[in-house]
Amino acid sequence: MKKIKVIIIDDEKNSIEALHYELEEFKDEVIIIDECLSGNEGLASINKNNPDLIFLDIEMPGMNGFEMLEKLGKVDFDVVFTTAYDQFAIKAFKISAMDYLLKPVNHSDLKKVIDKEKKRLSEPVIQKQLEMLFEVMKDKNPDFPIIALPTMETLEFVEIQNILNCVSDSNYTYIYTVDGDRFYVSKTLKEIEEMLKGHNFVRVHHSHIVNILHVKRYIKGRGGELVLKNGEVIPVSRNKKEDLMKLF
């Protein structure tokens, strides 16, 4: 099996050593080809070593992680951002479907990253994800109007306001739009709910999220039902009814 070629870029040597230690458990799957203490060192190493994956610190003096990636232009490797505290950045990553790790790195979170990287090693580059993330970070606007939806074969970029509803399918989610599109997304409904937070979406059932801007009527009952503008009928669970009524 081909090993994942990794570069760690962080201005704090202790952070590099800690991540290196955690990655040792994955030595049969991962090879650390370089460790860099600045964005400039990272640029040189990436151009020289052609990594599959980089772990990139956000806050670095002189050139932060985002600035370093912008200088690269085309990005033909995967990126996992590392951050100690930036809650805004975390929300931006969720919106753009990017990976991130909180410092100190949790072993189980790191394992998820490595497992995910093994699966997507042969998939297309994440350039559009990065472009979206740059826009979010530059504008300092957590209410970015586009969401990145990872399907089995593609990464779909959808206007959030055009999403009608989301339906759980175990560890996957069906997402329906006003244009009649249906996307089978490799995220749980709970993860989708987090990504859509603050955008007029409400969980009305353990299996359903709806965009309240596209609700046409509410049919009364023990829990009741919502009728969307496209005619779709969505059940409302009894324990979600009260929260739903507060929105109208």
C-alpha positions as MATLAB code, in Angstrom:
seq = 'MKKIKVIIIDDEKNSIEALHYELEEFKDEVIIIDECLSGNEGLASINKNNPDLIFLDIEMPGMNGFEMLEKLGKVDFDVVFTTAYDQFAIKAFKISAMDYLLKPVNHSDLKKVIDKEKKRLSEPVIQKQLEMLFEVMKDKNPDFPIIALPTMETLEFVEIQNILNCVSDSNYTYIYTVDGDRFYVSKTLKEIEEMLKGHNFVRVHHSHIVNILHVKRYIKGRGGELVLKNGEVIPVSRNKKEDLMKLF';
ca = [
       0.000    0.000    0.000;
       1.259    3.447   -0.929;
       2.050    5.552    2.128;
       0.519    9.000    2.573;
       3.284   11.604    2.190;
       2.874   14.214    4.933;
       4.393   17.636    5.630;
       3.807   19.348    8.986;
       3.963   23.164    8.949;
       3.814   24.957   12.303;
       5.875   27.731   13.871;
       5.786   26.003   17.261;
       8.300   23.169   17.496;
       6.436   21.621   20.428;
       3.289   21.356   18.305;
       5.227   19.665   15.503;
       6.759   17.191   17.932;
       3.367   16.419   19.485;
       1.750   15.764   16.093;
       4.768   13.744   14.965;
       4.394   11.571   18.061;
       0.697   10.977   17.360;
       1.431   10.110   13.727;
       3.939    7.441   14.762;
       1.046    5.069   15.399;
       0.171    5.337   11.713;
       3.697    4.717   10.430;
       2.511    1.842    8.241;
       0.192    4.233    6.421;
       1.928    7.605    6.749;
       5.414    8.884    6.050;
       6.434   12.331    7.324;
       8.610   13.758    4.563;
       9.278   17.159    6.139;
       8.606   19.454    9.111;
       8.604   23.206    8.579;
       8.631   26.087   11.059;
       7.316   28.836    8.766;
       5.178   29.498    5.730;
       8.239   30.178    3.597;
       9.787   26.850    4.574;
       6.445   25.209    3.847;
       6.266   26.699    0.344;
       9.732   25.455   -0.514;
       9.079   21.998    0.900;
       5.748   21.569   -0.884;
       7.246   22.549   -4.242;
      10.150   20.161   -3.671;
       8.452   17.140   -2.105;
       4.978   16.938   -3.701;
       3.060   15.840   -0.577;
      -0.298   14.059   -0.456;
      -1.323   15.813    2.757;
      -0.145   18.759    4.836;
      -0.980   19.642    8.426;
      -0.962   23.437    8.413;
      -1.032   25.815   11.374;
      -3.202   28.900   10.855;
      -1.470   31.504   12.985;
       2.188   31.847   12.036;
       4.296   35.037   12.092;
       5.197   36.641    8.773;
       2.898   34.457    6.688;
      -0.134   32.645    8.079;
      -1.484   29.380    6.740;
      -4.053   30.935    4.408;
      -1.527   33.358    2.929;
       0.877   30.475    2.324;
      -1.728   28.495    0.393;
      -2.697   31.528   -1.694;
       0.925   31.966   -2.727;
       0.994   28.395   -4.005;
      -1.734   29.022   -6.566;
      -2.832   25.537   -7.610;
      -3.190   23.123   -4.701;
      -2.850   19.456   -5.667;
      -2.729   17.957   -2.181;
      -5.082   17.728    0.785;
      -4.951   20.158    3.689;
      -5.765   19.702    7.371;
      -5.659   22.974    9.275;
      -4.519   22.960   12.893;
      -5.760   25.599   15.310;
      -5.802   26.140   19.054;
      -8.707   28.491   19.549;
     -10.205   30.220   16.505;
     -13.933   29.483   16.705;
     -14.654   31.522   13.583;
     -12.192   29.450   11.600;
     -13.836   26.245   12.815;
     -17.223   27.407   11.529;
     -15.677   28.410    8.210;
     -14.106   24.963    7.839;
     -17.468   23.290    8.435;
     -19.129   25.460    5.813;
     -16.460   24.660    3.236;
     -16.170   20.958    4.146;
     -12.490   21.367    4.996;
     -10.718   19.292    7.635;
      -9.277   20.779   10.798;
      -7.782   19.571   14.075;
      -7.864   21.361   17.385;
      -4.642   21.573   19.375;
      -3.675   19.573   21.301;
      -4.509   16.971   18.691;
      -6.947   14.304   19.790;
      -5.896   10.793   18.739;
      -9.352    9.684   17.599;
      -9.784   12.870   15.512;
      -6.413   12.255   13.894;
      -7.394    8.672   13.073;
     -10.519    9.949   11.304;
      -8.364   12.299    9.234;
      -5.956    9.518    8.230;
      -8.793    7.117    7.385;
     -10.484    9.793    5.295;
      -7.228   10.617    3.526;
      -6.690    6.974    2.573;
     -10.103    6.904    0.920;
      -9.765   10.136   -0.999;
      -6.089    9.932   -1.961;
      -6.987    9.326   -5.596;
      -9.847   11.871   -5.694;
      -9.687   15.297   -7.391;
      -7.999   18.277   -5.797;
      -9.714   20.519   -3.218;
      -8.997   23.804   -4.985;
     -12.610   25.033   -4.934;
     -12.932   24.210   -1.254;
      -9.899   26.358   -0.536;
     -11.227   29.202   -2.677;
     -14.475   29.128   -0.730;
     -12.633   29.073    2.571;
     -10.514   32.060    1.530;
     -13.653   34.045    0.775;
     -15.163   33.200    4.142;
     -12.025   34.160    6.024;
     -11.355   37.334    4.023;
     -14.854   38.710    4.399;
     -15.099   37.651    8.038;
     -18.586   36.473    7.208;
     -19.679   33.210    8.822;
     -22.973   33.392    6.889;
     -21.368   32.490    3.586;
     -24.212   31.765    1.073;
     -22.656   28.668   -0.513;
     -22.284   25.235    1.033;
     -19.943   22.472   -0.165;
     -21.645   19.068   -0.212;
     -19.352   16.025   -0.485;
     -21.064   13.237   -2.440;
     -19.487    9.870   -3.222;
     -18.043   11.120   -6.510;
     -18.078   14.921   -6.435;
     -18.042   18.044   -4.317;
     -21.239   19.980   -5.051;
     -21.450   23.743   -4.426;
     -25.026   24.742   -3.638;
     -26.642   28.037   -2.652;
     -27.936   27.505    0.874;
     -31.155   29.435    0.248;
     -32.021   26.988   -2.554;
     -32.010   23.953   -0.257;
     -35.557   22.772    0.490;
     -35.010   19.972    2.971;
     -32.612   17.292    4.158;
     -33.449   13.671    4.950;
     -31.332   11.293    7.015;
     -30.168    7.960    5.626;
     -28.061    6.510    8.443;
     -24.546    7.991    8.023;
     -25.562    9.765    4.817;
     -28.062   12.506    3.978;
     -30.309   13.248    1.005;
     -30.427   16.976    0.231;
     -33.173   18.373   -2.025;
     -33.147   21.764   -3.763;
     -35.740   24.080   -5.304;
     -34.292   23.215   -8.731;
     -35.293   19.574   -8.294;
     -31.771   18.317   -7.619;
     -31.125   15.554   -5.105;
     -27.678   15.025   -3.592;
     -26.629   11.975   -1.604;
     -24.117   13.482    0.809;
     -21.527   11.566    2.818;
     -22.371   13.353    6.082;
     -24.835   12.593    8.865;
     -27.931   14.742    9.331;
     -26.412   16.081   12.549;
     -23.330   17.266   10.637;
     -25.533   18.883    7.978;
     -27.574   20.561   10.706;
     -24.390   22.116   12.092;
     -23.330   23.325    8.640;
     -26.722   24.980    8.058;
     -26.977   26.619   11.485;
     -28.037   30.250   11.264;
     -29.570   29.878    7.780;
     -33.307   29.460    8.547;
     -33.202   25.674    8.839;
     -34.934   23.752   11.598;
     -34.852   20.105   12.635;
     -38.519   19.048   12.771;
     -37.968   15.306   13.120;
     -35.054   13.002   13.925;
     -34.816   12.310   10.168;
     -35.782   15.690    8.689;
     -34.457   19.243    8.434;
     -36.447   21.878    6.507;
     -35.804   25.378    5.230;
     -38.605   27.390    6.857;
     -38.463   29.907    4.010;
     -39.882   27.198    1.731;
     -42.732   26.065    3.986;
     -46.219   26.610    2.506;
     -48.454   25.369    5.347;
     -48.584   23.473    8.604;
     -51.152   20.689    9.014;
     -52.173   20.302   12.641;
     -51.890   16.992   14.464;
     -50.111   15.347   17.383;
     -46.896   16.412   15.780;
     -48.315   17.628   12.541;
     -46.915   17.915    9.037;
     -45.267   20.621    6.987;
     -46.123   21.116    3.336;
     -43.282   22.626    1.341;
     -43.791   24.894   -1.671;
     -42.944   21.999   -3.989;
     -45.716   19.889   -2.459;
     -43.432   17.674   -0.371;
     -44.963   16.694    2.971;
     -42.589   16.488    5.963;
     -43.596   14.928    9.305;
     -43.120   16.919   12.508;
     -42.332   14.946   15.647;
     -44.247   15.754   18.839;
     -41.126   16.830   20.720;
     -40.135   19.237   17.905;
     -43.583   20.818   17.480;
     -43.204   23.467   20.191;
     -39.807   24.647   18.909;
     -41.220   24.838   15.386;
     -44.233   26.923   16.429;
     -41.955   29.481   18.102;
     -40.493   30.304   14.691;
     -43.803   31.470   13.215;
];
